mmCIF file of C-alpha atoms in Angstrom:
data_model
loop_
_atom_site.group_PDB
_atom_site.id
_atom_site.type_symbol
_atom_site.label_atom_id
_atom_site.label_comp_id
_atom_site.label_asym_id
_atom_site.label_seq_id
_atom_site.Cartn_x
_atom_site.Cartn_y
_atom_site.Cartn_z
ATOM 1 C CA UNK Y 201 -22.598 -66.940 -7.248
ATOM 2 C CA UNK Y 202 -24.369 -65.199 -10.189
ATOM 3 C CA UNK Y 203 -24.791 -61.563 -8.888
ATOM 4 C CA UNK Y 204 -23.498 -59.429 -6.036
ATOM 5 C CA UNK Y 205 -25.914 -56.400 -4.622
ATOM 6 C CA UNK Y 206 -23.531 -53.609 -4.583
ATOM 7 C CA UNK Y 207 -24.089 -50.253 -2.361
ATOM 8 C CA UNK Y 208 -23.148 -46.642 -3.937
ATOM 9 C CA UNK Y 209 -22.764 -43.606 -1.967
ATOM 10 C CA UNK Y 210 -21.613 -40.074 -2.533
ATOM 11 C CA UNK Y 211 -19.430 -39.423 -0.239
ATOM 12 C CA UNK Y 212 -16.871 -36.525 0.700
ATOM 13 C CA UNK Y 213 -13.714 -36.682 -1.262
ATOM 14 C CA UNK Y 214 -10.075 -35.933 1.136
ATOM 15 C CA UNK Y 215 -10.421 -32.330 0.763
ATOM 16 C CA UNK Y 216 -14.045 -32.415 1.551
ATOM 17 C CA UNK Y 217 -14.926 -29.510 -0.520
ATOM 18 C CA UNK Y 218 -16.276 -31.997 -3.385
ATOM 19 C CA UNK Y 219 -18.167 -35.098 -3.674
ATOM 20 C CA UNK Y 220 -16.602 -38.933 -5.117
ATOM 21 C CA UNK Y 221 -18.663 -41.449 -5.868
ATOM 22 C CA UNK Y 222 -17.911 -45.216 -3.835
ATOM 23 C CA UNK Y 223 -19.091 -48.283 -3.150
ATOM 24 C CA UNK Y 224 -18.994 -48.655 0.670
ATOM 25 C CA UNK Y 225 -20.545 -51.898 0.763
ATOM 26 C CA UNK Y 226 -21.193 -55.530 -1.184
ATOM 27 C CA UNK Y 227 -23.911 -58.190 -0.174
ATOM 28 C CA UNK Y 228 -24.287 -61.438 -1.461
ATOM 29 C CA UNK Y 229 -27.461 -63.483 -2.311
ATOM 30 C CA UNK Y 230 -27.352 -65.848 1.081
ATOM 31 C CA UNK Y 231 -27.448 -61.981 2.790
ATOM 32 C CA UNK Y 232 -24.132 -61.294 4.133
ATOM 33 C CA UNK Y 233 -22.328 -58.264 3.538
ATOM 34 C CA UNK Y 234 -18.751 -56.882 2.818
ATOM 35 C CA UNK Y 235 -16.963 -54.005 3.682
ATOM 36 C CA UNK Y 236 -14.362 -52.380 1.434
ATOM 37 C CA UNK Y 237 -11.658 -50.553 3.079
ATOM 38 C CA UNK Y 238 -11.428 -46.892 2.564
ATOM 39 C CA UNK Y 239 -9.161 -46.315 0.090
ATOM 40 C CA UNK Y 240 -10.862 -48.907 -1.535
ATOM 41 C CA UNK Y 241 -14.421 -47.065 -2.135
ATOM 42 C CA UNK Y 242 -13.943 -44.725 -4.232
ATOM 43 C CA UNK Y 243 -15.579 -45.932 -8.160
ATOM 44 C CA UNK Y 244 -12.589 -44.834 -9.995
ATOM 45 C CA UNK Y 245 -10.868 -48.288 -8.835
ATOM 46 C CA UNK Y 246 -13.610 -50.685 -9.982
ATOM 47 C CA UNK Y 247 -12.604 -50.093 -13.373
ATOM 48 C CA UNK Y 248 -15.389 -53.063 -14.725
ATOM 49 C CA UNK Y 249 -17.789 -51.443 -12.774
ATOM 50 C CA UNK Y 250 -17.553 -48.111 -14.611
ATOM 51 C CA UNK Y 251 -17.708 -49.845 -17.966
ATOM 52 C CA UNK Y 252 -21.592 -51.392 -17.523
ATOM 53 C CA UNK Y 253 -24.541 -50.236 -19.269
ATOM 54 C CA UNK Y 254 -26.182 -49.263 -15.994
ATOM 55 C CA UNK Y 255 -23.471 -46.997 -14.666
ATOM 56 C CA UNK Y 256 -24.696 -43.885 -16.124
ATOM 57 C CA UNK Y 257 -28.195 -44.767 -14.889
ATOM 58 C CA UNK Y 258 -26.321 -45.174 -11.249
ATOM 59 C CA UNK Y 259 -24.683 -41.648 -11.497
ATOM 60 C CA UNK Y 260 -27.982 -40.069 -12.443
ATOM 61 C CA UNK Y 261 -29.555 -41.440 -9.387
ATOM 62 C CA UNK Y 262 -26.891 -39.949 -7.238
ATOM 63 C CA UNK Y 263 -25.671 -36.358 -7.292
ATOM 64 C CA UNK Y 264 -26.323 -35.292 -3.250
ATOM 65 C CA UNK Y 265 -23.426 -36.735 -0.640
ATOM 66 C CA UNK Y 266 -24.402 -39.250 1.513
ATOM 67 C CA UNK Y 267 -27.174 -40.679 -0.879
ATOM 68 C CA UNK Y 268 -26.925 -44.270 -1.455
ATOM 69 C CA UNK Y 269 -28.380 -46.849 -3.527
ATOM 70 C CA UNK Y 270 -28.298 -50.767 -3.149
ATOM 71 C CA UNK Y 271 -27.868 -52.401 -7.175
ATOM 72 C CA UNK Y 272 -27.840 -55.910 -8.229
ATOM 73 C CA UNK Y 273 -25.424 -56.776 -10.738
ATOM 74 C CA UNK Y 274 -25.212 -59.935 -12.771
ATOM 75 C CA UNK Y 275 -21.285 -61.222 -13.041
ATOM 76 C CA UNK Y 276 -19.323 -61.847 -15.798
ATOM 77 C CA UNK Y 277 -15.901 -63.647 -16.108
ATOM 78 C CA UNK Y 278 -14.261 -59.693 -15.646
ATOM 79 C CA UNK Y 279 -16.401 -59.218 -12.482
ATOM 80 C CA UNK Y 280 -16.639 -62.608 -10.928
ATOM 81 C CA UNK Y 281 -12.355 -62.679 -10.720
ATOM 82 C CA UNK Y 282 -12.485 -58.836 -9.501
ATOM 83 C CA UNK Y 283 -14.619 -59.766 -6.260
ATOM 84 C CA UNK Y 284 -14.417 -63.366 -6.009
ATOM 85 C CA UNK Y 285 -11.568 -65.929 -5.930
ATOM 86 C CA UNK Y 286 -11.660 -69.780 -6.460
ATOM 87 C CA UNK Y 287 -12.840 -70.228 -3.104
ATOM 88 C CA UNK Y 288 -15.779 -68.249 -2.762
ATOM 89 C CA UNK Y 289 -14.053 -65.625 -1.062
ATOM 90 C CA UNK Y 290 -14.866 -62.082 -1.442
ATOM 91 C CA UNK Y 291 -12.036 -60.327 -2.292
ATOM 92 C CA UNK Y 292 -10.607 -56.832 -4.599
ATOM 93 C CA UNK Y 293 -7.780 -55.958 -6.000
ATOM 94 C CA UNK Y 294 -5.152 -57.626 -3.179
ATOM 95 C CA UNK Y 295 -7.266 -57.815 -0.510
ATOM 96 C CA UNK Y 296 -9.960 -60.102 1.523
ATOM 97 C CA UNK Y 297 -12.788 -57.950 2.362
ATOM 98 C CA UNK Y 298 -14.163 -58.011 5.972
ATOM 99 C CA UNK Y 299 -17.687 -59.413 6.465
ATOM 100 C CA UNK Y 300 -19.990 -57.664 8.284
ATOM 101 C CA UNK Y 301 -22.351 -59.114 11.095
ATOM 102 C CA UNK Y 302 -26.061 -58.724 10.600
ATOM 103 C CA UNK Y 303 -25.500 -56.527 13.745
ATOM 104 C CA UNK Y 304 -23.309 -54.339 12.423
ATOM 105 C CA UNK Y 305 -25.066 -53.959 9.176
ATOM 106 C CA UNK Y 306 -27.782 -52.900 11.072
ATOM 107 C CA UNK Y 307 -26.110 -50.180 12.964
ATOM 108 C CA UNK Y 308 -23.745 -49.439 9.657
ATOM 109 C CA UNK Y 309 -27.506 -48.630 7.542
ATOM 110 C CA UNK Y 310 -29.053 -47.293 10.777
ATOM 111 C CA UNK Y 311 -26.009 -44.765 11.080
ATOM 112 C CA UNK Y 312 -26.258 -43.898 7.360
ATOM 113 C CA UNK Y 313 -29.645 -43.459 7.947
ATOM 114 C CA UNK Y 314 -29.353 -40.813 10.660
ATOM 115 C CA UNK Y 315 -26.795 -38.977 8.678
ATOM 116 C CA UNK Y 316 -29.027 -39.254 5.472
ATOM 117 C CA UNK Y 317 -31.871 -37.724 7.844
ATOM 118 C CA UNK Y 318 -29.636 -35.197 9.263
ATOM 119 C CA UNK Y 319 -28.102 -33.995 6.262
ATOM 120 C CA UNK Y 320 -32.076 -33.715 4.484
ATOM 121 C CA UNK Y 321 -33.253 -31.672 7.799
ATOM 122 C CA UNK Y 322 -30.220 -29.125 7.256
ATOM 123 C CA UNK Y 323 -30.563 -28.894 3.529
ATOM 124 C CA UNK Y 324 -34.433 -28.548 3.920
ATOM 125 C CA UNK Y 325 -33.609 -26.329 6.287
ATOM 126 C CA UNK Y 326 -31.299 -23.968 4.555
ATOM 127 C CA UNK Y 327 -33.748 -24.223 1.822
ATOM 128 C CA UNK Y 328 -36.337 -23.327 3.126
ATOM 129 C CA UNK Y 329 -34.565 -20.089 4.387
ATOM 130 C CA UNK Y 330 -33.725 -19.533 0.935
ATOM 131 C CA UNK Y 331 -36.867 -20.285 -0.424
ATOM 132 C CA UNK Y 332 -38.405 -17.781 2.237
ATOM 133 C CA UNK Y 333 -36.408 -15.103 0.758
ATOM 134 C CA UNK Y 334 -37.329 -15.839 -2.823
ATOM 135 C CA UNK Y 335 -40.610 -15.714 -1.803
ATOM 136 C CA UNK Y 336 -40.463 -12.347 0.277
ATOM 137 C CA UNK Y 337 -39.400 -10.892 -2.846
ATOM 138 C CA UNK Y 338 -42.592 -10.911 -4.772
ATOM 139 C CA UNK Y 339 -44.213 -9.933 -1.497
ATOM 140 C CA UNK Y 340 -46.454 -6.712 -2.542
ATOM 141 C CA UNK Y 341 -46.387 -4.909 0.250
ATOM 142 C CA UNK Y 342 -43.860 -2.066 1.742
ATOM 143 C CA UNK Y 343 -41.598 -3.179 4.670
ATOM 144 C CA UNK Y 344 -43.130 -1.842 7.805
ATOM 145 C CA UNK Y 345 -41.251 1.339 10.261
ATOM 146 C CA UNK Y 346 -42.440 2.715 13.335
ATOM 147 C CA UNK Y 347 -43.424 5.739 11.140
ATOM 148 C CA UNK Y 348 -46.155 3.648 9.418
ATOM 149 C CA UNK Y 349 -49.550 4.863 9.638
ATOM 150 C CA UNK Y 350 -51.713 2.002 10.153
ATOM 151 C CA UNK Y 351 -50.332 -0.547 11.694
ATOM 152 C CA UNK Y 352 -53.503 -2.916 11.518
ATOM 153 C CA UNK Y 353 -53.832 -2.559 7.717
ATOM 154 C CA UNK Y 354 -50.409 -3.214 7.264
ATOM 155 C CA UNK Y 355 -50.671 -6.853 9.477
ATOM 156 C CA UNK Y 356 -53.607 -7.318 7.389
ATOM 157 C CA UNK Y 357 -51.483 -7.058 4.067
ATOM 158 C CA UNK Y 358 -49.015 -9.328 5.503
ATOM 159 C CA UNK Y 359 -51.635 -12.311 6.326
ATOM 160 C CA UNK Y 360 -52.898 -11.881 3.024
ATOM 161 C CA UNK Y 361 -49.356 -12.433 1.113
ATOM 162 C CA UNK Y 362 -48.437 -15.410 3.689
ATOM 163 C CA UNK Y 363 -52.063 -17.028 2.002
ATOM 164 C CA UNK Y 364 -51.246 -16.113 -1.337
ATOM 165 C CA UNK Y 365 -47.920 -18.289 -1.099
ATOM 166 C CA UNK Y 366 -49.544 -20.700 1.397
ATOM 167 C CA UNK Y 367 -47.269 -19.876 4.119
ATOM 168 C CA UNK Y 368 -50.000 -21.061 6.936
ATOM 169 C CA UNK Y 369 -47.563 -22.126 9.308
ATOM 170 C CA UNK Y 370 -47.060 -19.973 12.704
ATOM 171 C CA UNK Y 371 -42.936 -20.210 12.841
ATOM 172 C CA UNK Y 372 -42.774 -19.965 9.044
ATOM 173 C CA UNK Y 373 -44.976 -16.458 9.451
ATOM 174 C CA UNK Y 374 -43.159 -15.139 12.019
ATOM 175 C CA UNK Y 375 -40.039 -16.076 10.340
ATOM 176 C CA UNK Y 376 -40.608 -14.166 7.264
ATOM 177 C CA UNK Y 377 -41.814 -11.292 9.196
ATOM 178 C CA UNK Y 378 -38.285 -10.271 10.065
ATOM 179 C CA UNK Y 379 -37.568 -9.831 6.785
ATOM 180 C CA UNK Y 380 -40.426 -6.912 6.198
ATOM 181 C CA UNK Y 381 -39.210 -4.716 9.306
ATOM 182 C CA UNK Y 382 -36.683 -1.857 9.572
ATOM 183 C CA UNK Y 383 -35.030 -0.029 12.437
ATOM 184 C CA UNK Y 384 -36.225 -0.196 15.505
ATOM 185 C CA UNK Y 385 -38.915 -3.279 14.298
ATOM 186 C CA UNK Y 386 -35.723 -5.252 14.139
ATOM 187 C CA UNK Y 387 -34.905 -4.337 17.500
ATOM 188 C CA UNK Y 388 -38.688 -4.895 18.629
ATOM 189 C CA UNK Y 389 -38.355 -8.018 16.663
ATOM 190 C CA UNK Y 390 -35.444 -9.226 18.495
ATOM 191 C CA UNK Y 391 -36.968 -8.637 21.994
ATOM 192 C CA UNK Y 392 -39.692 -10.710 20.797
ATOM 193 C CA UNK Y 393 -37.603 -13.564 19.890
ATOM 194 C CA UNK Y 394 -36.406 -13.882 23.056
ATOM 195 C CA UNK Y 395 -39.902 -13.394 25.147
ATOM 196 C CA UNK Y 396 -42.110 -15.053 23.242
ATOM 197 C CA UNK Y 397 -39.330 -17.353 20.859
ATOM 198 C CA UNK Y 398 -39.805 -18.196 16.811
ATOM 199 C CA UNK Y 399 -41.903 -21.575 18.161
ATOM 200 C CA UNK Y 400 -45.151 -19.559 19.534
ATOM 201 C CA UNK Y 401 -48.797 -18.787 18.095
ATOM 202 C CA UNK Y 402 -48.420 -16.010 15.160
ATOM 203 C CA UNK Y 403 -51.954 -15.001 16.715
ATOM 204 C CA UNK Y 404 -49.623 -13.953 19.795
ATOM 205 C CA UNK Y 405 -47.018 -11.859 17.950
ATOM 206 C CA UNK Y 406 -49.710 -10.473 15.926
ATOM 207 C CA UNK Y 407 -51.290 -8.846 19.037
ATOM 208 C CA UNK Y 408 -48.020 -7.610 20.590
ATOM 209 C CA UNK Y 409 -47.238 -6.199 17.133
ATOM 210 C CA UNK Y 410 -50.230 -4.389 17.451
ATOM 211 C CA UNK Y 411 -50.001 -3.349 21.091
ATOM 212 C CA UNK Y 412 -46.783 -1.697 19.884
ATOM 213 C CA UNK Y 413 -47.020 -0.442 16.988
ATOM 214 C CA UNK Y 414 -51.398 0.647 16.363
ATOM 215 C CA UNK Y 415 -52.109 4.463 16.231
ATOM 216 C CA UNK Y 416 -54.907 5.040 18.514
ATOM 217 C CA UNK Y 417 -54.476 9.101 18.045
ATOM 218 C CA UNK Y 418 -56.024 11.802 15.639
ATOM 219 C CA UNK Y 419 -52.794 12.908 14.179
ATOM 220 C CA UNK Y 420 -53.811 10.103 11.149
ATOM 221 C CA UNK Y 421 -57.196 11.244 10.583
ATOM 222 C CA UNK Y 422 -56.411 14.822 10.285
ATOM 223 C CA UNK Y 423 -53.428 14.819 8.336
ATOM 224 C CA UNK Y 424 -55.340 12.954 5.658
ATOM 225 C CA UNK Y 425 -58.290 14.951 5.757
ATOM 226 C CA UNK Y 426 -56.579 18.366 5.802
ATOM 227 C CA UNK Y 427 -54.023 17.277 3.256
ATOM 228 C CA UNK Y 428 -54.222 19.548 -0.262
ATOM 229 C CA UNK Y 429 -52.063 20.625 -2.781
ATOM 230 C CA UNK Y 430 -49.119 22.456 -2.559
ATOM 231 C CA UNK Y 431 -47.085 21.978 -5.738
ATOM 232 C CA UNK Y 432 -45.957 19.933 -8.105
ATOM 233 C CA UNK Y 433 -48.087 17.857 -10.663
ATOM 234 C CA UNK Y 434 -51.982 17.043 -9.629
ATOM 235 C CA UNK Y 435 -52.312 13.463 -10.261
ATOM 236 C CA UNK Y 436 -48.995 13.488 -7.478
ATOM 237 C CA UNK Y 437 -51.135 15.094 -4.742
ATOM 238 C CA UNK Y 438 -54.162 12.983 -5.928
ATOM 239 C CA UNK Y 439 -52.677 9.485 -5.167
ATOM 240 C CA UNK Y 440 -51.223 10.952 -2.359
ATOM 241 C CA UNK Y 441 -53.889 11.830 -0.845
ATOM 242 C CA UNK Y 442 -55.470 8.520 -1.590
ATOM 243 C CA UNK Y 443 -53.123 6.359 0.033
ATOM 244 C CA UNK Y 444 -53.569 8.943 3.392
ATOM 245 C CA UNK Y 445 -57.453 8.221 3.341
ATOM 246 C CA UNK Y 446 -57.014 4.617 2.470
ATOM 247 C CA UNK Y 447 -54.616 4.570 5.600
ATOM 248 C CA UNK Y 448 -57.648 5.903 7.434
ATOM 249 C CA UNK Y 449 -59.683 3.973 6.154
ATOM 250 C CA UNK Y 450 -59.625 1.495 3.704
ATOM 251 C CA UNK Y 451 -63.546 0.627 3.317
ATOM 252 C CA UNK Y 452 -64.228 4.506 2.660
ATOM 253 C CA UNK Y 453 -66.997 4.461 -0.336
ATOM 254 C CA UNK Y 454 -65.527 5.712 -3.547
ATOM 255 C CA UNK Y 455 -67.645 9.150 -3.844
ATOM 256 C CA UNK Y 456 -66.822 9.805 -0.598
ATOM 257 C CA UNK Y 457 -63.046 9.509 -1.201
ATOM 258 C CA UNK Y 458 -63.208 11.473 -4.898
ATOM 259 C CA UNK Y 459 -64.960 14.333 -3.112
ATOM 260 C CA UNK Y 460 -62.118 14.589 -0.385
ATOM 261 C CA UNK Y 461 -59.111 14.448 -2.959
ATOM 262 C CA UNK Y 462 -60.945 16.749 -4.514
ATOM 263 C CA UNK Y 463 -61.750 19.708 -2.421
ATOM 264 C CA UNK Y 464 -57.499 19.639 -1.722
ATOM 265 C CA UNK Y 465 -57.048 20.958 -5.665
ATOM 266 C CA UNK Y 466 -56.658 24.514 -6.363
ATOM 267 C CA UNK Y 467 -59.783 26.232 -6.487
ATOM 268 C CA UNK Y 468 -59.608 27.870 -10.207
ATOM 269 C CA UNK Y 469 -59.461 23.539 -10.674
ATOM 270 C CA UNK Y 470 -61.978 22.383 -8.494
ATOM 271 C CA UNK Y 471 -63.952 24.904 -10.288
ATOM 272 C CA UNK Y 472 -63.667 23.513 -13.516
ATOM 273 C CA UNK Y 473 -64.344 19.766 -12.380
ATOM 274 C CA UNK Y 474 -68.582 18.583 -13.353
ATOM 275 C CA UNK Y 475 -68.569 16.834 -9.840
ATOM 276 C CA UNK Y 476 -71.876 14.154 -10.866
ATOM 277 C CA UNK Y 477 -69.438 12.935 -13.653
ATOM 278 C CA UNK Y 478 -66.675 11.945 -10.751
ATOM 279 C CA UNK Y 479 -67.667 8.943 -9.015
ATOM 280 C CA UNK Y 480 -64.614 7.256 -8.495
ATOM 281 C CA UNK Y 481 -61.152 8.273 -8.053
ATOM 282 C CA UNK Y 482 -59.831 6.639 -11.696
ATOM 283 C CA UNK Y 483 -62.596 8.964 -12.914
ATOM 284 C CA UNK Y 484 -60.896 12.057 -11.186
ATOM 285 C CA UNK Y 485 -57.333 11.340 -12.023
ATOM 286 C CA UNK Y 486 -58.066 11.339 -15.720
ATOM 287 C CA UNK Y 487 -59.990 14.781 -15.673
ATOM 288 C CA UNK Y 488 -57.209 16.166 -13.539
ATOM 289 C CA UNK Y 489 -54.710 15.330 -15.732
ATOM 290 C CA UNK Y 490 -56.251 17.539 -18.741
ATOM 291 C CA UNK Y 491 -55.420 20.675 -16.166
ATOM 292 C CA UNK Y 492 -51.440 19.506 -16.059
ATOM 293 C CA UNK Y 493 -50.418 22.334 -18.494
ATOM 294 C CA UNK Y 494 -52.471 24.806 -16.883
ATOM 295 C CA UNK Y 495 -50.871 24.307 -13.483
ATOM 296 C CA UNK Y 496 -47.337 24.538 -15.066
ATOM 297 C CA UNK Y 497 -47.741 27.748 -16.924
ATOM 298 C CA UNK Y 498 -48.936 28.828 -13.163
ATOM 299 C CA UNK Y 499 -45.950 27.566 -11.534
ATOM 300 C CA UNK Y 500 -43.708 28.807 -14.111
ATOM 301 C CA UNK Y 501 -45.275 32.634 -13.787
ATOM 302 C CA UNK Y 502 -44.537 32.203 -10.115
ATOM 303 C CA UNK Y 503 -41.398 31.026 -10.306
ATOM 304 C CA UNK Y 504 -40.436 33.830 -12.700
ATOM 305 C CA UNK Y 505 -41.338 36.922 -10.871
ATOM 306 C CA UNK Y 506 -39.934 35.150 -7.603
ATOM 307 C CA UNK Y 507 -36.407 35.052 -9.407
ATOM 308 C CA UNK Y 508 -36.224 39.268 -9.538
ATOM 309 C CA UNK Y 509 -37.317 39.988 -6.120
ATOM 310 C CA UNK Y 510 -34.507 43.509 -5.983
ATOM 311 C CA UNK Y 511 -36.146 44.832 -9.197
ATOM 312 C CA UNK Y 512 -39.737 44.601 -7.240
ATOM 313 C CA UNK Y 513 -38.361 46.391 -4.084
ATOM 314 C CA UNK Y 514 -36.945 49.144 -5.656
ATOM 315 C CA UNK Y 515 -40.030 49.951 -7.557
ATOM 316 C CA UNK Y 516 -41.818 50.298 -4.083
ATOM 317 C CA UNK Y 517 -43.099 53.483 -2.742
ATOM 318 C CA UNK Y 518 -41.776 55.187 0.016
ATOM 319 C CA UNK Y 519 -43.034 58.045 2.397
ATOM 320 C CA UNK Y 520 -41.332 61.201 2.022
ATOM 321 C CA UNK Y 521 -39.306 62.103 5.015
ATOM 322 C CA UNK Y 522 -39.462 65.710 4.419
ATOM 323 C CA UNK Y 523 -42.830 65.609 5.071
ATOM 324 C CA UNK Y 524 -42.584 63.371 7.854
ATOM 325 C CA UNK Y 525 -40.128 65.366 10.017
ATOM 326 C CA UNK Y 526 -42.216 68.584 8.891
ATOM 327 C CA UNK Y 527 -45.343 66.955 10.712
ATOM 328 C CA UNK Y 528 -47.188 67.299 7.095
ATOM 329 C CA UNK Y 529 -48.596 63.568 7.085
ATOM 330 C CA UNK Y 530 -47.465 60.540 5.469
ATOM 331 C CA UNK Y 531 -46.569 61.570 1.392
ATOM 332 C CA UNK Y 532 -45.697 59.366 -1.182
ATOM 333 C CA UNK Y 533 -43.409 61.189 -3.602
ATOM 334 C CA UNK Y 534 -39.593 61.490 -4.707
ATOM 335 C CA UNK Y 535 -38.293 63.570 -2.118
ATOM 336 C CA UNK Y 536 -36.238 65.879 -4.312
ATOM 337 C CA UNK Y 537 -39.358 66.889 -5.624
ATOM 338 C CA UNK Y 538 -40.785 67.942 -2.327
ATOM 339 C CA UNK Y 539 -42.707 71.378 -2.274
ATOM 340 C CA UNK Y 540 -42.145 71.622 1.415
ATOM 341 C CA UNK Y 541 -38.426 70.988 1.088
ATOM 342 C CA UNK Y 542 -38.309 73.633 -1.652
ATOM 343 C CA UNK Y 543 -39.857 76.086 0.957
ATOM 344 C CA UNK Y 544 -38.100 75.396 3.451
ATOM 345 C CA UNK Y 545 -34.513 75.714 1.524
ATOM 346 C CA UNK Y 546 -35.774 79.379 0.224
ATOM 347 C CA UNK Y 547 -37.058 80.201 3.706
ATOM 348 C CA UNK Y 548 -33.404 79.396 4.989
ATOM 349 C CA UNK Y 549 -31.928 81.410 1.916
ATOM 350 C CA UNK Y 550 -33.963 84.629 2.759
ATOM 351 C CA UNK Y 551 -33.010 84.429 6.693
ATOM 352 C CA UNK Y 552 -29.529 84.316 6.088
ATOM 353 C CA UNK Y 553 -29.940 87.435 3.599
ATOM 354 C CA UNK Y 554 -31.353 89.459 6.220
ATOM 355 C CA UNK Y 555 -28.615 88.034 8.610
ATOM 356 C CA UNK Y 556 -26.067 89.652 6.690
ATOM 357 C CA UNK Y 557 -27.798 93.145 5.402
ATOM 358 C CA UNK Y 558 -28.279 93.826 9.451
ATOM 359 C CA UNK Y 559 -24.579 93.336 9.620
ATOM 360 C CA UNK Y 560 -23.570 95.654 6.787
ATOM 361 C CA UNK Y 561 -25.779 98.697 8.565
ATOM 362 C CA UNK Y 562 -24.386 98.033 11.907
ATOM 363 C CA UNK Y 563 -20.741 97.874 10.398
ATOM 364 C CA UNK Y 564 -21.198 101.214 8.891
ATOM 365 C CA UNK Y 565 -23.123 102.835 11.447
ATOM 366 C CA UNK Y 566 -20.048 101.955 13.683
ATOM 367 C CA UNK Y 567 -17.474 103.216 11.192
ATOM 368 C CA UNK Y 568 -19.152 106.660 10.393
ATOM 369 C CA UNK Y 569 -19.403 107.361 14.527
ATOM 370 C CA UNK Y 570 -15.088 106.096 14.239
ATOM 371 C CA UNK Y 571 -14.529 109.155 11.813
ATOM 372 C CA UNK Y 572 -16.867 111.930 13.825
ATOM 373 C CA UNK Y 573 -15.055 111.324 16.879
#
């Protein structure tokens, strides 16, 4: 016997939370095979076997649990007493090891084998999940709300990205769609799982997603078209705008577009913009730009005579109500300085003069009839 084929496997140490190297199996050259017990398998026993050449090699080739490999070895004196006494027998340490039938190697690699394929459909699995992730990340598009404008542009987007990372298949598409919906989509999402389940046509989702979700109204078109600026910096309301119109209507010729963003600007702006040197949109942000400081002097004015608003009121003119109550029209003048209040108080001064000199005369008169009596 000049060489024994022995079997490695990474298998599940006693705690199970890390991975020990063991043989599980040896085969000789006339093709039977040997089981080691248990406590047997693990490498750290076969103490020649960790001291070959090709050990190393062996390690390398394993590092997942439950892969296996099947190496010849040539024996020395060491290794031919380990595993084999005078007899013939296989044997380690103080033990006979138990021969398996051709049967039950069978079934013993068939078993491994299912494992093995088990174990490789989970990990692919889980990887794939993962990998689905990573890949979502460099996704360039927003995640998609009911709020969203346009629905069909957005789906559109989505195909796109799934071709750019050559996701083609239907369950891995409708997969990674979950991960590009919000609040209520995920609940939309979730009653789709269980009508139409993760295993049919994406060209079937795609049309319930649109069914849902496409805005077949105005409210769109007009919002975009009536859109202009408000505040802030230009080039803000500019792209803006943009993305509203390009919502609308994505294969809108450039000019077209330019002249819309636009006839939103201020009109002092507008005014100053050569319109047959604009005929795209990069054109117009860059001219608009130049008109940044203008519009924040503006602002800045406003904002400073909106900050007094008590010292404007009470330099407002108000109708006199002398005049008012005197049925003289509507004045506008202090009323302290009022000619017919001055008038009116002398008027009132000169009555109550009289008032008192016809008192005097009829005092006397009766007095001087008191003393003739």
């Amino acid at each position: 016997m000049d060489r024994l084929q022995f079997e490695f496997t990474m298998i599940a140490s006693n705690d199970g939370k890390s991975n020990t190297l063991a043989i599980t199996s040896i085969s000789t050259e006339e093709g039977k095979c040997y089981v080691l017990p248990d406590e047997l398998k693990p490498v750290i026993h076969h103490k020649y076997i960790i001291k070959l050449n090709t050990f190393s090699k062996i390690k390398n080739s394993i590092k997942k649990r439950y892969q296996t490999r099947k190496i010849w070895i040539k024996l020395d004196e060491d290794l031919k007493k380990t595993y084999v006494d005078e007899e013939g027998n296989m044997q380690f340490l103080d033990q006979y090891l138990e021969e398996m039938s051709t049967k039950q190697a069978r079934d013993h690699d068939d078993s491994l084998h299912q494992i093995l394929e088990k174990l490789i459909e989970s990990t692919s699995k889980k990887e794939t999940q993962h990998n689905l992730k990573h890949v979502s990340e460099k996704f360039i598009i927003e995640k998609f709300t009911s709020k969203n404008p346009n629905a069909v542009q957005w789906i559109e987007n989505f195909e796109k990205e799934c071709e750019r990372f050559n996701l083609t298949k239907d369950e891995t598409r409708i997969d990674i769609l979950r991960l590009f919906l919000e609040k209520s989509c995920l609940d939309w999402y979730s009653s789709m799982v269980i009508k139409l389940t993760v295993n049919s046509e994406w060209s079937e989702w795609k049309d319930k997603f649109l069914e849902t979700f496409q805005n077949r109204g105005w409210d769109m078109v007009t919002t975009a078209f009536a859109f202009k600026y408000k505040e802030g910096l230009l080039i803000d309301y500019a792209t803006k705008k943009e993305r509203l119109l390009l919502d609308v209507n994505r294969s809108m010729d450039p000019k077209t577009m330019t002249d819309l963003i636009a006839t939103g600007l201020p009109g002092f702006i507008l005014n100053k913009l050569n319109r047959d040197e604009l005929n795209n949109t990069t054109a117009l942000f860059n001219e608009i730009r130049k008109y940044e400081g203008m519009m924040f002097k503006r602002n800045s004015t406003l904002v400073k005579n909106s900050t007094f608003p008590y010292k404007n009121k009470t330099n407002e003119k108000k109708p006199c109500k002398t005049c008012e109550s005197l049925e003289k029209g509507i004045r506008y003048h202090p009323e302290e300085s009022c000619w017919f209040k001055k008038n009116k108080n002398e008027s009132e001064k000169v009555i109550k003069v009289k008032n008192v000199n016809n008192n005097s005369i009829i005092e006397v008169d009766m007095n001087t009839e008191k003393k003739n009596e």
